[in-house]
Amino acid sequence: MSIATNDNLGSDFDRGKSGSGVIEVERKSDWDALNRSPFTFRHHLEHHPLFAIPRLVNIAESAVEKRGPRNVYVPDDPELKNLPWKQRLPEAVRRIEGGSLWLKISQLQELHSDYRDLLQDILAQMEDFSGLPLRRTVTWAGLTVFIASPNVVTPYHFDHDTNFLFQIRGEKDVYLFDRSVVLEQEIEHFYAGDLMAGKFREGMIDKSGVFHLAPGTAVHHPPLAPHLIKNADNVSISLSMFYADRFLDERARTYQANYCMRRLGLRPRPPGQDPFRDRLKSAAINIFSKSHPKTQDDILYSGIRRVLSPRRGANRIVKRALHGAG
Ligand SMILES: [Fe+2]
């Protein structure tokens, strides 16, 4: 199997607009497990023109030209690093087949309106299946594509968002762990900025479910549910579609307040035990969050960064506000 580069870009970009009907649903009741436990479903992105490698390389190149490299992750390889972006991406793609590397293009919906339309179509379908008014309640939703070499392993970690991993090309095994294996302090550290705060411990693999993904299949995993992904002996293209809502964001800020309190030597209660205290803690962090966030990072981390910054007095104010909020 060979990987095409952008030598042969198609001219049919608009064909990618047909997003409605992306997800196939055999039983709507499967979606009752949304945000509680994993489930799989079928989709129609397998041959979608928006996920052909030449097109993805093209979109990544124009993103780098217009916005700098913030939406594109290419491995920190010294040889690749010395190449101009125009050569670096096709070269990285060429190496994927024989090497051990992966590429990521984030926030596709910001890079071209076709991806934004696709995201809206997927959200509309999910609203229909779940009965939840997602397009009204989400604070952030996005599409990120991963292109990976054969046998690449994505290490154990968890994410903030509700997530759906759509397999487009190649096969992989997704090990999904129950949320209960995560320690409260790991979540607090995650929301304080350590994105790999979840630690894989001996014996935990027995507490995972394994979902085999092939082109045309997808798996949902709930927020904060850890996962570990093993690519099969093939090049893989996967799409991660994710969203967060106000509930998840407020809970994140409660964890951030708990992180601060634990640093003060206190033993805060986990979110969910006392809604009033949770709101108080979340509000204390929110005071320092950017009032007009432009990115998901702004929504989630601008407040805690200001609180933890030694140059600001915010730390002292939050300390005073949270004392006794246990
Ligand atoms: Fe993840």
GROMACS .gro file of C-alpha atoms and ligand atoms in nm:
model
  327
    1MET     CA    1   0.000   0.000   0.000
    2SER     CA    2   0.152   0.334  -0.093
    3ILE     CA    3   0.069   0.677   0.036
    4ALA     CA    4  -0.006   0.948  -0.217
    5THR     CA    5   0.147   1.289  -0.158
    6ASN     CA    6   0.011   1.620  -0.279
    7ASP     CA    7   0.152   1.574  -0.628
    8ASN     CA    8  -0.193   1.478  -0.741
    9LEU     CA    9  -0.438   1.701  -0.561
   10GLY     CA   10  -0.796   1.652  -0.666
   11SER     CA   11  -1.002   1.949  -0.777
   12ASP     CA   12  -1.320   1.822  -0.617
   13PHE     CA   13  -1.286   1.981  -0.274
   14ASP     CA   14  -1.654   2.061  -0.259
   15ARG     CA   15  -1.751   1.696  -0.285
   16GLY     CA   16  -1.660   1.672   0.081
   17LYS     CA   17  -1.963   1.874   0.178
   18SER     CA   18  -2.202   1.582   0.188
   19GLY     CA   19  -2.176   1.534   0.562
   20SER     CA   20  -2.536   1.445   0.646
   21GLY     CA   21  -2.578   1.079   0.714
   22VAL     CA   22  -2.216   1.035   0.826
   23ILE     CA   23  -2.318   0.808   1.113
   24GLU     CA   24  -2.518   0.492   1.073
   25VAL     CA   25  -2.734   0.390   1.364
   26GLU     CA   26  -2.876   0.045   1.406
   27ARG     CA   27  -3.026   0.110   1.748
   28LYS     CA   28  -3.078   0.462   1.882
   29SER     CA   29  -3.078   0.311   2.232
   30ASP     CA   30  -2.700   0.255   2.200
   31TRP     CA   31  -2.669   0.631   2.237
   32ASP     CA   32  -2.828   0.617   2.584
   33ALA     CA   33  -2.477   0.524   2.704
   34LEU     CA   34  -2.335   0.855   2.578
   35ASN     CA   35  -2.081   0.994   2.829
   36ARG     CA   36  -2.127   0.694   3.057
   37SER     CA   37  -1.972   0.399   2.876
   38PRO     CA   38  -1.807   0.323   2.542
   39PHE     CA   39  -1.995   0.200   2.238
   40THR     CA   40  -1.915   0.146   1.872
   41PHE     CA   41  -2.103   0.248   1.560
   42ARG     CA   42  -2.058   0.253   1.184
   43HIS     CA   43  -1.986   0.561   0.973
   44HIS     CA   44  -1.941   0.667   0.610
   45LEU     CA   45  -1.616   0.867   0.623
   46GLU     CA   46  -1.410   0.577   0.491
   47HIS     CA   47  -1.395   0.706   0.133
   48HIS     CA   48  -1.476   1.067   0.208
   49PRO     CA   49  -1.268   1.302  -0.013
   50LEU     CA   50  -1.195   1.536   0.278
   51PHE     CA   51  -0.977   1.264   0.434
   52ALA     CA   52  -0.767   1.167   0.133
   53ILE     CA   53  -0.402   1.218   0.226
   54PRO     CA   54  -0.321   1.462  -0.060
   55ARG     CA   55  -0.607   1.682   0.053
   56LEU     CA   56  -0.502   1.668   0.418
   57VAL     CA   57  -0.144   1.757   0.327
   58ASN     CA   58  -0.272   2.047   0.117
   59ILE     CA   59  -0.491   2.178   0.398
   60ALA     CA   60  -0.205   2.143   0.648
   61GLU     CA   61   0.031   2.335   0.420
   62SER     CA   62  -0.208   2.624   0.377
   63ALA     CA   63  -0.273   2.625   0.753
   64VAL     CA   64   0.101   2.657   0.819
   65GLU     CA   65   0.128   2.938   0.561
   66LYS     CA   66  -0.164   3.134   0.705
   67ARG     CA   67  -0.147   3.064   1.078
   68GLY     CA   68   0.193   2.917   1.151
   69PRO     CA   69   0.240   2.555   1.262
   70ARG     CA   70   0.003   2.561   1.562
   71ASN     CA   71  -0.255   2.327   1.400
   72VAL     CA   72  -0.001   2.078   1.266
   73TYR     CA   73   0.209   1.835   1.467
   74VAL     CA   74   0.505   1.670   1.293
   75PRO     CA   75   0.757   1.465   1.495
   76ASP     CA   76   1.058   1.644   1.632
   77ASP     CA   77   1.293   1.475   1.387
   78PRO     CA   78   1.614   1.671   1.315
   79GLU     CA   79   1.609   1.589   0.942
   80LEU     CA   80   1.245   1.685   0.903
   81LYS     CA   81   1.299   1.997   1.109
   82ASN     CA   82   1.554   2.132   0.863
   83LEU     CA   83   1.313   2.111   0.571
   84PRO     CA   84   1.082   2.398   0.476
   85TRP     CA   85   0.718   2.315   0.550
   86LYS     CA   86   0.641   2.276   0.178
   87GLN     CA   87   0.874   1.973   0.178
   88ARG     CA   88   0.844   1.870   0.542
   89LEU     CA   89   0.483   1.750   0.527
   90PRO     CA   90   0.510   1.543   0.207
   91GLU     CA   91   0.839   1.401   0.338
   92ALA     CA   92   0.683   1.309   0.673
   93VAL     CA   93   0.393   1.143   0.489
   94ARG     CA   94   0.638   0.949   0.272
   95ARG     CA   95   0.817   0.825   0.586
   96ILE     CA   96   0.500   0.715   0.762
   97GLU     CA   97   0.473   0.390   0.573
   98GLY     CA   98   0.821   0.264   0.651
   99GLY     CA   99   0.888   0.446   0.976
  100SER     CA  100   0.748   0.486   1.321
  101LEU     CA  101   0.592   0.828   1.334
  102TRP     CA  102   0.263   1.004   1.340
  103LEU     CA  103   0.120   1.336   1.224
  104LYS     CA  104  -0.167   1.534   1.363
  105ILE     CA  105  -0.372   1.815   1.209
  106SER     CA  106  -0.584   1.982   1.476
  107GLN     CA  107  -0.900   2.190   1.462
  108LEU     CA  108  -0.973   2.106   1.098
  109GLN     CA  109  -1.299   2.297   1.128
  110GLU     CA  110  -1.099   2.621   1.155
  111LEU     CA  111  -0.893   2.546   0.845
  112HIS     CA  112  -1.164   2.506   0.582
  113SER     CA  113  -1.541   2.557   0.578
  114ASP     CA  114  -1.596   2.204   0.441
  115TYR     CA  115  -1.470   2.057   0.769
  116ARG     CA  116  -1.678   2.309   0.967
  117ASP     CA  117  -1.988   2.197   0.775
  118LEU     CA  118  -1.900   1.834   0.835
  119LEU     CA  119  -1.863   1.897   1.209
  120GLN     CA  120  -2.203   2.068   1.220
  121ASP     CA  121  -2.361   1.778   1.031
  122ILE     CA  122  -2.213   1.523   1.271
  123LEU     CA  123  -2.332   1.726   1.571
  124ALA     CA  124  -2.682   1.749   1.419
  125GLN     CA  125  -2.692   1.371   1.378
  126MET     CA  126  -2.569   1.318   1.733
  127GLU     CA  127  -2.843   1.553   1.860
  128ASP     CA  128  -3.097   1.338   1.683
  129PHE     CA  129  -2.964   1.013   1.831
  130SER     CA  130  -2.908   1.138   2.183
  131GLY     CA  131  -3.198   1.382   2.218
  132LEU     CA  132  -2.953   1.639   2.360
  133PRO     CA  133  -2.944   1.995   2.222
  134LEU     CA  134  -2.569   1.970   2.155
  135ARG     CA  135  -2.532   2.263   1.916
  136ARG     CA  136  -2.683   2.489   2.183
  137THR     CA  137  -2.486   2.357   2.479
  138VAL     CA  138  -2.137   2.280   2.350
  139THR     CA  139  -1.869   2.529   2.446
  140TRP     CA  140  -1.617   2.376   2.206
  141ALA     CA  141  -1.626   2.111   1.936
  142GLY     CA  142  -1.359   2.008   1.691
  143LEU     CA  143  -1.209   1.765   1.443
  144THR     CA  144  -0.851   1.637   1.461
  145VAL     CA  145  -0.701   1.389   1.216
  146PHE     CA  146  -0.418   1.147   1.300
  147ILE     CA  147  -0.202   0.975   1.036
  148ALA     CA  148   0.023   0.708   1.188
  149SER     CA  149   0.282   0.449   1.089
  150PRO     CA  150   0.225   0.075   1.127
  151ASN     CA  151   0.242  -0.050   1.488
  152VAL     CA  152   0.259   0.297   1.645
  153VAL     CA  153   0.126   0.302   2.003
  154THR     CA  154  -0.053   0.605   2.150
  155PRO     CA  155   0.035   0.593   2.520
  156TYR     CA  156  -0.217   0.572   2.804
  157HIS     CA  157  -0.387   0.907   2.868
  158PHE     CA  158  -0.728   1.065   2.916
  159ASP     CA  159  -0.896   1.374   2.767
  160HIS     CA  160  -1.137   1.642   2.884
  161ASP     CA  161  -1.391   1.604   2.606
  162THR     CA  162  -1.661   1.365   2.494
  163ASN     CA  163  -1.481   1.184   2.213
  164PHE     CA  164  -1.559   0.978   1.902
  165LEU     CA  165  -1.276   0.810   1.712
  166PHE     CA  166  -1.367   0.739   1.348
  167GLN     CA  167  -1.139   0.493   1.170
  168ILE     CA  168  -1.086   0.594   0.806
  169ARG     CA  169  -0.799   0.378   0.688
  170GLY     CA  170  -0.610   0.081   0.838
  171GLU     CA  171  -0.697  -0.102   1.158
  172LYS     CA  172  -0.617  -0.049   1.525
  173ASP     CA  173  -0.708  -0.166   1.873
  174VAL     CA  174  -0.841   0.090   2.118
  175TYR     CA  175  -0.807  -0.011   2.486
  176LEU     CA  176  -1.063   0.186   2.685
  177PHE     CA  177  -1.047   0.194   3.063
  178ASP     CA  178  -1.320   0.265   3.309
  179ARG     CA  179  -1.312   0.615   3.455
  180SER     CA  180  -1.287   0.455   3.802
  181VAL     CA  181  -0.918   0.363   3.747
  182VAL     CA  182  -0.824   0.734   3.743
  183LEU     CA  183  -0.712   0.892   4.071
  184GLU     CA  184  -0.859   1.226   4.176
  185GLN     CA  185  -0.509   1.374   4.200
  186GLU     CA  186  -0.435   1.263   3.843
  187ILE     CA  187  -0.738   1.456   3.719
  188GLU     CA  188  -0.639   1.758   3.926
  189HIS     CA  189  -0.287   1.753   3.779
  190PHE     CA  190  -0.432   1.710   3.430
  191TYR     CA  191  -0.644   2.023   3.474
  192ALA     CA  192  -0.345   2.209   3.620
  193GLY     CA  193  -0.173   2.157   3.284
  194ASP     CA  194  -0.007   1.811   3.292
  195LEU     CA  195  -0.184   1.650   2.996
  196MET     CA  196  -0.017   1.312   3.058
  197ALA     CA  197  -0.101   1.307   3.431
  198GLY     CA  198  -0.279   0.970   3.403
  199LYS     CA  199  -0.034   0.691   3.493
  200PHE     CA  200  -0.066   0.337   3.365
  201ARG     CA  201  -0.026   0.094   3.654
  202GLU     CA  202   0.046  -0.278   3.667
  203GLY     CA  203  -0.265  -0.491   3.624
  204MET     CA  204  -0.476  -0.211   3.478
  205ILE     CA  205  -0.494  -0.368   3.133
  206ASP     CA  206  -0.737  -0.623   3.283
  207LYS     CA  207  -0.974  -0.334   3.353
  208SER     CA  208  -0.994  -0.225   2.990
  209GLY     CA  209  -1.226  -0.317   2.707
  210VAL     CA  210  -1.067  -0.366   2.366
  211PHE     CA  211  -1.238  -0.223   2.059
  212HIS     CA  212  -1.104  -0.325   1.721
  213LEU     CA  213  -1.148  -0.044   1.469
  214ALA     CA  214  -1.145  -0.095   1.092
  215PRO     CA  215  -1.239   0.154   0.818
  216GLY     CA  216  -1.604   0.247   0.862
  217THR     CA  217  -1.617   0.184   1.237
  218ALA     CA  218  -1.596   0.430   1.525
  219VAL     CA  219  -1.587   0.416   1.903
  220HIS     CA  220  -1.722   0.663   2.158
  221HIS     CA  221  -1.538   0.717   2.481
  222PRO     CA  222  -1.661   0.928   2.769
  223PRO     CA  223  -1.477   1.230   2.911
  224LEU     CA  224  -1.181   1.144   3.139
  225ALA     CA  225  -1.199   0.773   3.041
  226PRO     CA  226  -0.834   0.665   2.986
  227HIS     CA  227  -0.732   0.499   2.663
  228LEU     CA  228  -0.433   0.339   2.496
  229ILE     CA  229  -0.424   0.280   2.121
  230LYS     CA  230  -0.223   0.023   1.925
  231ASN     CA  231  -0.202   0.058   1.552
  232ALA     CA  232  -0.206  -0.268   1.353
  233ASP     CA  233   0.066  -0.342   1.097
  234ASN     CA  234  -0.074  -0.078   0.864
  235VAL     CA  235  -0.083   0.294   0.801
  236SER     CA  236  -0.375   0.439   0.992
  237ILE     CA  237  -0.589   0.747   0.937
  238SER     CA  238  -0.828   0.826   1.221
  239LEU     CA  239  -1.052   1.122   1.288
  240SER     CA  240  -1.121   1.237   1.641
  241MET     CA  241  -1.445   1.435   1.678
  242PHE     CA  242  -1.488   1.586   2.021
  243TYR     CA  243  -1.697   1.833   2.214
  244ALA     CA  244  -1.724   1.977   2.563
  245ASP     CA  245  -2.013   2.155   2.731
  246ARG     CA  246  -2.057   2.391   3.024
  247PHE     CA  247  -2.096   2.104   3.271
  248LEU     CA  248  -1.757   1.957   3.175
  249ASP     CA  249  -1.587   2.297   3.179
  250GLU     CA  250  -1.726   2.386   3.522
  251ARG     CA  251  -1.624   2.047   3.660
  252ALA     CA  252  -1.274   2.109   3.520
  253ARG     CA  253  -1.254   2.436   3.712
  254THR     CA  254  -1.370   2.259   4.028
  255TYR     CA  255  -1.080   2.015   3.985
  256GLN     CA  256  -0.847   2.312   3.934
  257ALA     CA  257  -0.968   2.465   4.260
  258ASN     CA  258  -0.911   2.129   4.430
  259TYR     CA  259  -0.557   2.124   4.290
  260CYS     CA  260  -0.494   2.464   4.452
  261MET     CA  261  -0.647   2.351   4.780
  262ARG     CA  262  -0.440   2.034   4.791
  263ARG     CA  263  -0.130   2.248   4.746
  264LEU     CA  264  -0.239   2.435   5.058
  265GLY     CA  265  -0.242   2.108   5.250
  266LEU     CA  266  -0.622   2.074   5.243
  267ARG     CA  267  -0.817   1.760   5.146
  268PRO     CA  268  -1.086   1.883   4.907
  269ARG     CA  269  -1.395   1.682   4.823
  270PRO     CA  270  -1.413   1.547   4.468
  271PRO     CA  271  -1.663   1.720   4.236
  272GLY     CA  272  -2.016   1.582   4.251
  273GLN     CA  273  -2.049   1.543   4.629
  274ASP     CA  274  -2.159   1.898   4.708
  275PRO     CA  275  -2.296   2.101   4.414
  276PHE     CA  276  -2.292   2.430   4.610
  277ARG     CA  277  -1.922   2.400   4.699
  278ASP     CA  278  -1.848   2.284   4.345
  279ARG     CA  279  -2.005   2.603   4.206
  280LEU     CA  280  -1.812   2.816   4.453
  281LYS     CA  281  -1.481   2.655   4.358
  282SER     CA  282  -1.550   2.677   3.986
  283ALA     CA  283  -1.648   3.044   4.019
  284ALA     CA  284  -1.326   3.121   4.210
  285ILE     CA  285  -1.119   2.995   3.916
  286ASN     CA  286  -1.351   3.145   3.657
  287ILE     CA  287  -1.289   3.496   3.787
  288PHE     CA  288  -0.940   3.468   3.638
  289SER     CA  289  -1.039   3.302   3.309
  290LYS     CA  290  -1.032   3.505   2.989
  291SER     CA  291  -1.371   3.668   2.941
  292HIS     CA  292  -1.360   3.627   2.561
  293PRO     CA  293  -1.185   3.293   2.505
  294LYS     CA  294  -1.073   3.226   2.148
  295THR     CA  295  -0.952   2.868   2.189
  296GLN     CA  296  -1.043   2.566   2.399
  297ASP     CA  297  -0.714   2.616   2.580
  298ASP     CA  298  -0.836   2.965   2.680
  299ILE     CA  299  -1.163   2.819   2.810
  300LEU     CA  300  -0.998   2.549   3.017
  301TYR     CA  301  -0.662   2.680   3.126
  302SER     CA  302  -0.650   3.062   3.117
  303GLY     CA  303  -0.792   3.088   3.471
  304ILE     CA  304  -0.569   2.833   3.643
  305ARG     CA  305  -0.259   2.967   3.465
  306ARG     CA  306  -0.326   3.311   3.605
  307VAL     CA  307  -0.391   3.170   3.949
  308LEU     CA  308  -0.068   2.971   3.948
  309SER     CA  309   0.142   3.249   3.799
  310PRO     CA  310   0.381   3.370   4.070
  311ARG     CA  311   0.364   3.722   3.926
  312ARG     CA  312  -0.002   3.762   4.005
  313GLY     CA  313  -0.182   3.814   4.330
  314ALA     CA  314  -0.454   3.576   4.210
  315ASN     CA  315  -0.304   3.288   4.402
  316ARG     CA  316  -0.359   3.467   4.733
  317ILE     CA  317  -0.714   3.572   4.642
  318VAL     CA  318  -0.811   3.218   4.541
  319LYS     CA  319  -0.649   3.080   4.855
  320ARG     CA  320  -0.865   3.310   5.066
  321ALA     CA  321  -1.180   3.229   4.864
  322LEU     CA  322  -1.129   2.855   4.884
  323HIS     CA  323  -1.029   2.827   5.245
  324GLY     CA  324  -1.314   2.645   5.410
  325ALA     CA  325  -1.475   2.545   5.080
  326GLY     CA  326  -1.344   2.186   5.121
  327FE      FE  327  -0.706   1.074   2.352
   0.00000   0.00000   0.00000
